mmCIF file of C-alpha atoms and ligand atoms in Angstrom:
data_model
loop_
_atom_site.group_PDB
_atom_site.id
_atom_site.type_symbol
_atom_site.label_atom_id
_atom_site.label_comp_id
_atom_site.label_asym_id
_atom_site.label_seq_id
_atom_site.Cartn_x
_atom_site.Cartn_y
_atom_site.Cartn_z
ATOM 1 C CA MET H 46 7.430 26.053 -7.508
ATOM 2 C CA SER H 47 5.854 26.164 -4.048
ATOM 3 C CA THR H 48 8.406 27.068 -1.390
ATOM 4 C CA THR H 49 7.353 25.115 1.688
ATOM 5 C CA PRO H 50 8.795 21.625 1.528
ATOM 6 C CA VAL H 51 6.493 18.696 2.249
ATOM 7 C CA LYS H 52 7.897 16.553 5.046
ATOM 8 C CA VAL H 53 7.976 12.923 3.976
ATOM 9 C CA THR H 54 8.946 10.343 6.599
ATOM 10 C CA VAL H 55 10.083 6.972 5.300
ATOM 11 C CA THR H 56 10.591 4.109 7.773
ATOM 12 C CA GLY H 57 12.826 1.168 6.878
ATOM 13 C CA ALA H 58 14.770 3.632 4.814
ATOM 14 C CA ALA H 59 17.844 1.443 4.580
ATOM 15 C CA GLY H 60 15.944 -1.608 3.359
ATOM 16 C CA GLN H 61 15.514 -2.752 -0.207
ATOM 17 C CA ILE H 62 12.185 -0.968 -0.799
ATOM 18 C CA GLY H 63 13.590 2.153 0.835
ATOM 19 C CA TYR H 64 16.503 2.090 -1.575
ATOM 20 C CA ALA H 65 14.131 2.023 -4.575
ATOM 21 C CA LEU H 66 11.631 4.454 -3.080
ATOM 22 C CA LEU H 67 13.727 7.337 -1.902
ATOM 23 C CA PHE H 68 15.169 8.212 -5.308
ATOM 24 C CA ARG H 69 11.708 8.198 -6.887
ATOM 25 C CA ILE H 70 10.396 10.513 -4.168
ATOM 26 C CA ALA H 71 13.398 12.772 -4.640
ATOM 27 C CA SER H 72 12.845 12.917 -8.414
ATOM 28 C CA GLY H 73 9.351 14.353 -7.960
ATOM 29 C CA ALA H 74 7.383 11.238 -8.773
ATOM 30 C CA LEU H 75 5.553 11.270 -5.422
ATOM 31 C CA LEU H 76 4.187 14.759 -5.224
ATOM 32 C CA GLY H 77 4.831 16.242 -8.637
ATOM 33 C CA PRO H 78 7.635 18.241 -10.228
ATOM 34 C CA ASP H 79 6.913 21.503 -8.357
ATOM 35 C CA THR H 80 6.819 20.303 -4.770
ATOM 36 C CA PRO H 81 10.016 20.422 -2.722
ATOM 37 C CA VAL H 82 10.450 17.575 -0.242
ATOM 38 C CA ALA H 83 12.159 17.355 3.154
ATOM 39 C CA LEU H 84 13.110 13.696 3.581
ATOM 40 C CA ARG H 85 13.085 12.176 7.045
ATOM 41 C CA LEU H 86 14.463 8.667 7.220
ATOM 42 C CA LEU H 87 13.684 6.399 10.118
ATOM 43 C CA GLU H 88 15.716 3.253 10.882
ATOM 44 C CA ILE H 89 16.499 1.046 13.814
ATOM 45 C CA PRO H 90 19.925 1.930 15.309
ATOM 46 C CA GLN H 91 21.610 -0.921 13.381
ATOM 47 C CA GLY H 92 20.197 0.474 10.102
ATOM 48 C CA VAL H 93 21.298 4.062 10.594
ATOM 49 C CA LYS H 94 24.755 3.713 8.988
ATOM 50 C CA ALA H 95 23.301 2.189 5.806
ATOM 51 C CA ALA H 96 20.626 4.945 5.743
ATOM 52 C CA GLU H 97 23.506 7.471 5.972
ATOM 53 C CA GLY H 98 24.995 5.808 2.870
ATOM 54 C CA THR H 99 21.716 6.137 0.993
ATOM 55 C CA ALA H 100 21.503 9.779 2.056
ATOM 56 C CA MET H 101 25.037 10.354 0.677
ATOM 57 C CA GLU H 102 23.881 8.931 -2.652
ATOM 58 C CA LEU H 103 20.751 11.159 -2.611
ATOM 59 C CA VAL H 104 23.028 14.170 -2.077
ATOM 60 C CA ASP H 105 25.157 12.952 -4.982
ATOM 61 C CA CYS H 106 22.112 12.912 -7.279
ATOM 62 C CA ALA H 107 21.705 16.705 -6.765
ATOM 63 C CA PHE H 108 17.924 16.432 -6.944
ATOM 64 C CA PRO H 109 16.615 20.017 -7.220
ATOM 65 C CA LEU H 110 13.424 19.165 -5.188
ATOM 66 C CA ILE H 111 15.189 17.907 -2.056
ATOM 67 C CA SER H 112 15.408 20.607 0.606
ATOM 68 C CA SER H 113 16.815 18.448 3.397
ATOM 69 C CA ILE H 114 17.569 14.855 4.467
ATOM 70 C CA ASP H 115 17.515 13.901 8.099
ATOM 71 C CA ILE H 116 18.033 10.489 9.622
ATOM 72 C CA PHE H 117 16.533 9.253 12.871
ATOM 73 C CA ASP H 118 16.344 6.200 15.081
ATOM 74 C CA ASP H 119 13.509 7.660 17.154
ATOM 75 C CA PRO H 120 9.948 7.609 15.728
ATOM 76 C CA LYS H 121 8.887 10.726 17.636
ATOM 77 C CA ALA H 122 11.634 12.799 16.049
ATOM 78 C CA ALA H 123 11.116 11.225 12.585
ATOM 79 C CA PHE H 124 7.382 11.946 12.492
ATOM 80 C CA ASP H 125 7.610 15.453 14.021
ATOM 81 C CA GLY H 126 5.759 17.710 11.566
ATOM 82 C CA ALA H 127 5.441 14.945 8.952
ATOM 83 C CA ASN H 128 2.910 15.476 6.159
ATOM 84 C CA VAL H 129 3.324 12.033 4.558
ATOM 85 C CA GLY H 130 4.390 8.846 6.324
ATOM 86 C CA LEU H 131 5.538 5.820 4.321
ATOM 87 C CA LEU H 132 5.692 2.966 6.822
ATOM 88 C CA VAL H 133 7.875 0.445 5.114
ATOM 89 C CA GLY H 134 10.098 -0.983 7.894
ATOM 90 C CA ALA H 135 8.598 -4.080 9.457
ATOM 91 C CA ARG H 136 9.622 -7.274 11.133
ATOM 92 C CA PRO H 137 9.796 -9.990 8.454
ATOM 93 C CA ARG H 138 8.491 -13.482 9.167
ATOM 94 C CA THR H 139 11.416 -15.781 9.908
ATOM 95 C CA ALA H 140 11.552 -19.572 10.092
ATOM 96 C CA GLY H 141 9.461 -21.055 12.827
ATOM 97 C CA MET H 142 7.597 -17.847 13.541
ATOM 98 C CA GLU H 143 3.866 -18.212 14.155
ATOM 99 C CA ARG H 144 1.383 -15.615 12.874
ATOM 100 C CA ALA H 145 0.773 -14.423 16.419
ATOM 101 C CA ASP H 146 4.580 -13.827 16.852
ATOM 102 C CA LEU H 147 4.642 -11.834 13.623
ATOM 103 C CA LEU H 148 1.592 -9.765 14.638
ATOM 104 C CA SER H 149 3.056 -9.175 18.059
ATOM 105 C CA ALA H 150 6.510 -8.151 16.741
ATOM 106 C CA ASN H 151 4.915 -5.742 14.316
ATOM 107 C CA GLY H 152 2.622 -4.400 17.008
ATOM 108 C CA GLY H 153 5.778 -3.331 18.760
ATOM 109 C CA ILE H 154 6.712 -1.274 15.706
ATOM 110 C CA PHE H 155 3.418 0.145 14.413
ATOM 111 C CA GLY H 156 1.946 0.940 17.812
ATOM 112 C CA PRO H 157 4.772 3.348 18.798
ATOM 113 C CA GLN H 158 4.920 4.775 15.273
ATOM 114 C CA GLY H 159 1.179 5.471 15.369
ATOM 115 C CA ALA H 160 1.608 7.109 18.779
ATOM 116 C CA ALA H 161 4.466 9.261 17.396
ATOM 117 C CA ILE H 162 2.219 10.326 14.472
ATOM 118 C CA ASN H 163 -0.516 11.177 16.953
ATOM 119 C CA GLU H 164 1.836 13.256 19.007
ATOM 120 C CA GLY H 165 3.754 15.266 16.471
ATOM 121 C CA ALA H 166 2.717 14.829 12.820
ATOM 122 C CA ALA H 167 1.257 17.702 10.834
ATOM 123 C CA SER H 168 -2.566 18.029 10.862
ATOM 124 C CA ASP H 169 -2.690 16.911 7.171
ATOM 125 C CA ILE H 170 -0.652 13.704 7.798
ATOM 126 C CA ARG H 171 -1.326 10.901 5.336
ATOM 127 C CA VAL H 172 0.004 7.437 6.096
ATOM 128 C CA LEU H 173 0.650 4.516 3.782
ATOM 129 C CA VAL H 174 1.621 1.236 5.421
ATOM 130 C CA VAL H 175 3.694 -1.038 3.195
ATOM 131 C CA GLY H 176 5.313 -3.301 5.845
ATOM 132 C CA ASN H 177 3.533 -6.632 6.191
ATOM 133 C CA PRO H 178 0.989 -7.679 7.341
ATOM 134 C CA ALA H 179 0.181 -4.248 5.919
ATOM 135 C CA ASN H 180 -3.599 -4.017 6.534
ATOM 136 C CA THR H 181 -3.398 -5.082 10.172
ATOM 137 C CA ASN H 182 -0.243 -3.007 10.792
ATOM 138 C CA ALA H 183 -2.217 -0.011 9.533
ATOM 139 C CA LEU H 184 -5.046 -0.866 11.900
ATOM 140 C CA ILE H 185 -2.581 -0.963 14.817
ATOM 141 C CA ALA H 186 -1.021 2.358 13.860
ATOM 142 C CA ALA H 187 -4.462 3.986 13.428
ATOM 143 C CA SER H 188 -5.652 2.729 16.806
ATOM 144 C CA SER H 189 -2.558 4.198 18.454
ATOM 145 C CA ALA H 190 -3.356 7.621 16.935
ATOM 146 C CA PRO H 191 -6.792 8.458 18.346
ATOM 147 C CA ASP H 192 -6.496 12.168 17.516
ATOM 148 C CA VAL H 193 -5.777 11.575 13.801
ATOM 149 C CA PRO H 194 -8.806 10.764 11.556
ATOM 150 C CA SER H 195 -8.651 7.012 10.855
ATOM 151 C CA SER H 196 -9.127 7.792 7.146
ATOM 152 C CA ARG H 197 -5.515 9.007 7.093
ATOM 153 C CA PHE H 198 -4.221 5.463 7.711
ATOM 154 C CA THR H 199 -4.116 3.254 4.604
ATOM 155 C CA ALA H 200 -2.341 0.091 3.530
ATOM 156 C CA MET H 201 -0.946 -0.803 0.145
ATOM 157 C CA THR H 202 -2.748 -2.990 -2.370
ATOM 158 C CA ARG H 203 -1.620 -0.884 -5.280
ATOM 159 C CA LEU H 204 1.124 -3.386 -6.051
ATOM 160 C CA ASP H 205 -1.562 -6.088 -6.414
ATOM 161 C CA GLN H 206 -3.570 -3.684 -8.613
ATOM 162 C CA ASN H 207 -0.528 -3.032 -10.826
ATOM 163 C CA ARG H 208 0.229 -6.757 -10.979
ATOM 164 C CA ALA H 209 -3.342 -7.401 -12.154
ATOM 165 C CA LEU H 210 -3.002 -4.696 -14.826
ATOM 166 C CA GLY H 211 0.275 -6.264 -15.985
ATOM 167 C CA GLN H 212 -1.262 -9.739 -16.278
ATOM 168 C CA LEU H 213 -4.330 -8.419 -18.171
ATOM 169 C CA SER H 214 -2.131 -6.463 -20.541
ATOM 170 C CA GLN H 215 -0.006 -9.557 -21.267
ATOM 171 C CA LYS H 216 -3.095 -11.745 -21.797
ATOM 172 C CA THR H 217 -4.919 -9.338 -24.097
ATOM 173 C CA GLY H 218 -2.035 -7.565 -25.822
ATOM 174 C CA VAL H 219 -3.667 -4.242 -24.883
ATOM 175 C CA PRO H 220 -1.429 -1.648 -23.189
ATOM 176 C CA VAL H 221 -1.936 -0.969 -19.486
ATOM 177 C CA SER H 222 -2.985 2.581 -20.341
ATOM 178 C CA GLU H 223 -6.164 1.165 -22.012
ATOM 179 C CA ILE H 224 -7.111 -1.113 -19.100
ATOM 180 C CA LYS H 225 -9.382 0.503 -16.514
ATOM 181 C CA LYS H 226 -11.492 -0.173 -13.394
ATOM 182 C CA VAL H 227 -9.648 -3.229 -12.066
ATOM 183 C CA THR H 228 -10.270 -3.828 -8.344
ATOM 184 C CA ILE H 229 -8.391 -5.551 -5.536
ATOM 185 C CA TRP H 230 -10.676 -6.460 -2.652
ATOM 186 C CA GLY H 231 -9.652 -7.444 0.870
ATOM 187 C CA ASN H 232 -6.278 -8.259 2.369
ATOM 188 C CA HIS H 233 -2.792 -7.823 0.921
ATOM 189 C CA SER H 234 -2.257 -11.559 1.162
ATOM 190 C CA ALA H 235 -2.881 -14.648 -0.884
ATOM 191 C CA SER H 236 -6.591 -14.383 0.030
ATOM 192 C CA GLN H 237 -7.022 -11.085 -1.881
ATOM 193 C CA TYR H 238 -9.527 -10.949 -4.748
ATOM 194 C CA PRO H 239 -8.436 -9.287 -7.990
ATOM 195 C CA ASP H 240 -11.744 -8.493 -9.702
ATOM 196 C CA ILE H 241 -12.082 -7.822 -13.377
ATOM 197 C CA PHE H 242 -15.883 -7.951 -13.585
ATOM 198 C CA HIS H 243 -16.177 -4.167 -13.827
ATOM 199 C CA ALA H 244 -12.934 -3.681 -15.689
ATOM 200 C CA GLU H 245 -12.637 -2.391 -19.243
ATOM 201 C CA VAL H 246 -10.055 -3.419 -21.808
ATOM 202 C CA ALA H 247 -9.797 -0.982 -24.755
ATOM 203 C CA GLY H 248 -13.263 0.321 -23.868
ATOM 204 C CA LYS H 249 -14.979 -3.149 -23.768
ATOM 205 C CA PRO H 250 -15.919 -5.220 -20.675
ATOM 206 C CA ALA H 251 -12.815 -7.159 -19.682
ATOM 207 C CA ALA H 252 -14.686 -10.378 -18.880
ATOM 208 C CA GLU H 253 -16.124 -10.373 -22.434
ATOM 209 C CA VAL H 254 -12.757 -9.637 -24.042
ATOM 210 C CA ILE H 255 -11.131 -12.464 -22.075
ATOM 211 C CA ASN H 256 -14.126 -14.779 -22.123
ATOM 212 C CA ASP H 257 -12.248 -17.495 -20.283
ATOM 213 C CA GLN H 258 -13.505 -18.215 -16.728
ATOM 214 C CA ALA H 259 -11.004 -21.058 -16.322
ATOM 215 C CA TRP H 260 -8.110 -18.647 -17.024
ATOM 216 C CA LEU H 261 -9.611 -16.189 -14.597
ATOM 217 C CA GLU H 262 -10.001 -18.705 -11.784
ATOM 218 C CA ASN H 263 -6.980 -20.963 -12.304
ATOM 219 C CA ASP H 264 -4.435 -18.538 -13.709
ATOM 220 C CA PHE H 265 -5.142 -14.824 -13.283
ATOM 221 C CA ILE H 266 -6.389 -14.769 -9.693
ATOM 222 C CA PRO H 267 -3.726 -17.116 -8.243
ATOM 223 C CA THR H 268 -0.952 -15.467 -10.294
ATOM 224 C CA VAL H 269 -1.823 -11.997 -8.906
ATOM 225 C CA ALA H 270 -2.489 -13.205 -5.388
ATOM 226 C CA LYS H 271 0.696 -15.269 -5.134
ATOM 227 C CA ARG H 272 2.988 -12.965 -7.150
ATOM 228 C CA GLY H 273 4.881 -11.897 -4.015
ATOM 229 C CA ALA H 274 5.932 -15.498 -3.340
ATOM 230 C CA ALA H 275 6.821 -16.058 -7.052
ATOM 231 C CA ILE H 276 9.096 -13.001 -6.948
ATOM 232 C CA ILE H 277 10.839 -14.276 -3.807
ATOM 233 C CA GLU H 278 11.315 -17.629 -5.480
ATOM 234 C CA ALA H 279 12.772 -16.050 -8.649
ATOM 235 C CA ARG H 280 14.810 -13.214 -7.116
ATOM 236 C CA GLY H 281 15.747 -14.700 -3.798
ATOM 237 C CA ALA H 282 14.357 -11.504 -2.230
ATOM 238 C CA SER H 283 10.912 -9.957 -2.072
ATOM 239 C CA SER H 284 9.604 -7.389 -4.518
ATOM 240 C CA ALA H 285 11.348 -4.082 -4.014
ATOM 241 C CA ALA H 286 11.286 -1.777 -7.025
ATOM 242 C CA SER H 287 7.695 -2.740 -7.916
ATOM 243 C CA ALA H 288 6.630 -2.252 -4.298
ATOM 244 C CA ALA H 289 8.332 1.152 -4.219
ATOM 245 C CA SER H 290 6.650 2.113 -7.480
ATOM 246 C CA ALA H 291 3.248 1.098 -6.180
ATOM 247 C CA ALA H 292 3.831 3.171 -2.998
ATOM 248 C CA ILE H 293 4.598 6.151 -5.196
ATOM 249 C CA ASP H 294 1.382 5.568 -7.265
ATOM 250 C CA HIS H 295 -0.744 5.263 -4.076
ATOM 251 C CA VAL H 296 0.403 8.482 -2.442
ATOM 252 C CA HIS H 297 0.561 10.378 -5.739
ATOM 253 C CA ASP H 298 -3.071 9.547 -6.554
ATOM 254 C CA TRP H 299 -4.203 10.173 -2.927
ATOM 255 C CA VAL H 300 -2.745 13.641 -2.841
ATOM 256 C CA LEU H 301 -3.109 14.708 -6.460
ATOM 257 C CA GLY H 302 -6.267 12.747 -7.446
ATOM 258 C CA THR H 303 -7.157 9.716 -9.581
ATOM 259 C CA PRO H 304 -7.737 10.236 -13.304
ATOM 260 C CA ALA H 305 -11.346 10.790 -14.495
ATOM 261 C CA GLY H 306 -13.127 7.669 -15.752
ATOM 262 C CA ASP H 307 -11.029 5.229 -13.762
ATOM 263 C CA TRP H 308 -10.416 4.024 -10.257
ATOM 264 C CA THR H 309 -7.670 2.317 -8.328
ATOM 265 C CA SER H 310 -7.431 0.119 -5.240
ATOM 266 C CA ALA H 311 -6.326 0.999 -1.754
ATOM 267 C CA ALA H 312 -6.847 -0.569 1.662
ATOM 268 C CA ILE H 313 -8.740 2.052 3.676
ATOM 269 C CA PRO H 314 -10.852 1.858 6.820
ATOM 270 C CA SER H 315 -14.234 0.339 5.862
ATOM 271 C CA ASP H 316 -17.390 2.385 6.364
ATOM 272 C CA GLY H 317 -19.418 -0.837 5.989
ATOM 273 C CA SER H 318 -19.597 -0.594 2.180
ATOM 274 C CA TYR H 319 -20.009 -3.872 0.327
ATOM 275 C CA GLY H 320 -20.661 -5.716 3.588
ATOM 276 C CA VAL H 321 -17.068 -5.181 4.870
ATOM 277 C CA PRO H 322 -17.271 -4.742 8.660
ATOM 278 C CA GLU H 323 -16.708 -1.139 9.681
ATOM 279 C CA GLY H 324 -13.184 -0.290 10.783
ATOM 280 C CA LEU H 325 -11.358 -3.075 9.004
ATOM 281 C CA ILE H 326 -8.650 -1.733 6.712
ATOM 282 C CA SER H 327 -9.663 -3.539 3.595
ATOM 283 C CA SER H 328 -8.948 -2.947 -0.086
ATOM 284 C CA PHE H 329 -11.738 -1.321 -2.135
ATOM 285 C CA PRO H 330 -12.205 0.267 -5.511
ATOM 286 C CA VAL H 331 -11.476 3.914 -4.755
ATOM 287 C CA THR H 332 -11.159 7.330 -6.311
ATOM 288 C CA SER H 333 -9.422 10.296 -4.732
ATOM 289 C CA GLU H 334 -10.423 13.936 -4.915
ATOM 290 C CA GLY H 335 -9.194 16.793 -2.768
ATOM 291 C CA GLY H 336 -6.871 14.427 -0.893
ATOM 292 C CA GLU H 337 -9.608 12.083 0.325
ATOM 293 C CA TRP H 338 -10.230 8.510 -0.800
ATOM 294 C CA LYS H 339 -13.836 7.634 -1.668
ATOM 295 C CA ILE H 340 -15.094 4.058 -2.107
ATOM 296 C CA VAL H 341 -16.705 3.559 -5.572
ATOM 297 C CA GLN H 342 -20.330 2.717 -4.773
ATOM 298 C CA GLY H 343 -23.056 0.793 -6.469
ATOM 299 C CA LEU H 344 -21.057 -1.968 -8.134
ATOM 300 C CA GLU H 345 -22.978 -5.160 -8.720
ATOM 301 C CA ILE H 346 -21.251 -8.032 -6.950
ATOM 302 C CA SER H 347 -21.827 -11.526 -8.421
ATOM 303 C CA GLU H 348 -22.046 -14.629 -6.270
ATOM 304 C CA PHE H 349 -18.542 -15.620 -7.401
ATOM 305 C CA SER H 350 -17.114 -12.275 -6.372
ATOM 306 C CA ARG H 351 -19.121 -12.251 -3.112
ATOM 307 C CA GLY H 352 -17.528 -15.501 -2.003
ATOM 308 C CA ARG H 353 -14.022 -14.280 -2.799
ATOM 309 C CA ILE H 354 -14.481 -10.898 -1.077
ATOM 310 C CA ASP H 355 -15.993 -12.516 2.000
ATOM 311 C CA ALA H 356 -13.109 -14.981 2.334
ATOM 312 C CA SER H 357 -10.439 -12.248 2.290
ATOM 313 C CA VAL H 358 -12.443 -10.009 4.596
ATOM 314 C CA ALA H 359 -12.868 -12.934 6.997
ATOM 315 C CA GLU H 360 -9.065 -13.227 7.133
ATOM 316 C CA LEU H 361 -8.818 -9.555 8.023
ATOM 317 C CA GLY H 362 -11.375 -10.079 10.780
ATOM 318 C CA GLU H 363 -9.302 -12.953 12.165
ATOM 319 C CA GLU H 364 -6.149 -10.781 12.135
ATOM 320 C CA ARG H 365 -8.055 -8.021 13.976
ATOM 321 C CA GLU H 366 -9.209 -10.524 16.609
ATOM 322 C CA ALA H 367 -5.644 -11.870 16.983
ATOM 323 C CA VAL H 368 -4.142 -8.432 17.578
ATOM 324 C CA LYS H 369 -7.011 -7.566 19.941
ATOM 325 C CA ALA H 370 -6.229 -10.743 21.916
ATOM 326 C CA LEU H 371 -2.573 -9.608 22.055
ATOM 327 C CA GLY H 372 -3.730 -6.278 23.555
ATOM 328 C CA LEU H 373 -2.497 -4.331 20.502
ATOM 329 C CA LEU H 374 -5.875 -2.617 19.726
HETATM 330 N N1 NAI T 636 2.278 -4.158 0.810
HETATM 331 C C1 NAI T 636 2.985 -4.668 -0.176
HETATM 332 O O1 NAI T 636 2.548 -4.756 -1.302
HETATM 333 C C2 NAI T 636 4.418 -5.105 0.040
HETATM 334 C C3 NAI T 636 4.966 -5.158 1.281
HETATM 335 N N2 NAI T 636 6.242 -5.556 1.486
HETATM 336 C C4 NAI T 636 6.745 -5.520 2.871
HETATM 337 O O2 NAI T 636 7.537 -4.339 3.068
HETATM 338 C C5 NAI T 636 8.405 -4.521 4.152
HETATM 339 C C6 NAI T 636 9.818 -3.996 3.791
HETATM 340 O O3 NAI T 636 10.355 -4.772 2.773
HETATM 341 P P1 NAI T 636 11.924 -4.624 2.396
HETATM 342 O O4 NAI T 636 12.310 -3.243 2.208
HETATM 343 O O5 NAI T 636 12.122 -5.573 1.281
HETATM 344 O O6 NAI T 636 12.609 -5.218 3.712
HETATM 345 P P2 NAI T 636 14.109 -5.026 4.217
HETATM 346 O O7 NAI T 636 14.284 -6.068 5.257
HETATM 347 O O8 NAI T 636 15.031 -4.936 3.042
HETATM 348 O O9 NAI T 636 14.061 -3.603 4.884
HETATM 349 C C7 NAI T 636 13.315 -3.314 6.025
HETATM 350 C C8 NAI T 636 14.045 -2.230 6.757
HETATM 351 O O10 NAI T 636 13.216 -1.826 7.844
HETATM 352 C C9 NAI T 636 14.057 -1.553 8.918
HETATM 353 N N3 NAI T 636 13.225 -1.574 10.159
HETATM 354 C C10 NAI T 636 12.864 -2.652 10.899
HETATM 355 N N4 NAI T 636 12.131 -2.267 11.943
HETATM 356 C C11 NAI T 636 12.096 -0.894 11.893
HETATM 357 C C12 NAI T 636 11.540 0.082 12.790
HETATM 358 N N5 NAI T 636 10.928 -0.259 13.887
HETATM 359 N N6 NAI T 636 11.650 1.405 12.421
HETATM 360 C C13 NAI T 636 12.304 1.713 11.297
HETATM 361 N N7 NAI T 636 12.895 0.865 10.450
HETATM 362 C C14 NAI T 636 12.769 -0.472 10.773
HETATM 363 C C15 NAI T 636 15.135 -2.611 8.876
HETATM 364 O O11 NAI T 636 16.281 -2.208 9.602
HETATM 365 C C16 NAI T 636 15.367 -2.657 7.375
HETATM 366 O O12 NAI T 636 16.404 -1.770 6.957
HETATM 367 C C17 NAI T 636 8.345 -6.023 4.459
HETATM 368 O O13 NAI T 636 7.444 -6.145 5.584
HETATM 369 C C18 NAI T 636 7.724 -6.625 3.250
HETATM 370 O O14 NAI T 636 7.046 -7.838 3.521
HETATM 371 C C19 NAI T 636 7.048 -5.904 0.455
HETATM 372 C C20 NAI T 636 6.541 -5.888 -0.839
HETATM 373 C C21 NAI T 636 5.187 -5.511 -1.115
HETATM 374 O O1 OAA T 637 5.151 -11.460 -0.376
HETATM 375 C C1 OAA T 637 5.973 -10.769 0.252
HETATM 376 O O2 OAA T 637 6.630 -11.132 1.251
HETATM 377 C C2 OAA T 637 6.170 -9.356 -0.204
HETATM 378 C C3 OAA T 637 4.885 -8.806 -0.613
HETATM 379 O O3 OAA T 637 4.067 -8.452 0.182
HETATM 380 C C4 OAA T 637 4.608 -8.787 -2.043
HETATM 381 O O4 OAA T 637 5.489 -8.909 -2.883
HETATM 382 O O5 OAA T 637 3.418 -8.634 -2.360
#
């Protein structure tokens, strides 16, 4: 076992995703069974007491990998020396709130957190933004951290990826372990494009195995893209354990690498690949090696896919313009 603990800062630690996430991190699922973790929980002052309760339960689990648990209500203190930042806490949309209000409220959270990361995080800091609107919140955080490479700021579309795998497995009867190269393009929103045209199901092209364009267009794509709303409708609360699980998958694969012969999806700053304007934090097919995401290149994009990708990327462009107009970039 290595001896230096990795400092993992989790914001929104007392929330429902935080409650599902912290115990998985502590069990070794995030960074592997040999890496000790120093947990740093960030909450707003009103959330600190509940975070203390969660910390008590973490102590009560006697996880061998946990070297310390500290709780903060100040982002500068919480991100001091952090190696991994899981930015979960966000301002949810409430009744009557316009998109500009939501972007502005979240700018007030992700701007200062980005600045705190810039000021005090470790030089290898890797950030995953989960809190919605995740892609644009990640953009705000990155732009508030000019000394940190922008490639260290990512947003989560792994839940969408996992949802797509789950749907494909249910449709084909093939286990998830035999479904590869699914892609989520664009924004973590209903405009996202879950793409199976390069995917493989039990070694065969997924589109051939399914051979049902109507199912793809009218069932699969909307089911994946609107799954968040369907969970809220069914559970009376938004996805929590599945979101936490996807966050674990994202950081695990980023740090430890993606398996050979497959890829995953993550929202990362665009380098202009596939016509996505440079700098937008958009979801791509990616692999990770040596702790760096790389966009899978050279995929053929059909006209159908092009239209879907462009629509979601256009939404990201509008969000970027909206936060620029609010002075947040
Ligand atoms: N990207 C994705 O795939 C998904 C994103 N989400 C998003 O994740 C976010 C969190 O979801 P839940 O845990 O269910 O929400 P929640 O409301 O249960 O918890 C959020 C927590 O964040 C805290 N918080 C708010 N502002 C903060 C700040 N400035 N610093 C630190 N903590 C702060 C709150 O006190 C609360 O404890 C939401 O924005 C939700 O929409 C949820 C599911 C999937
Ligand atoms: O839809 C929501 O509010 C939560 C979310 O992002 C998801 O479940 O994908």
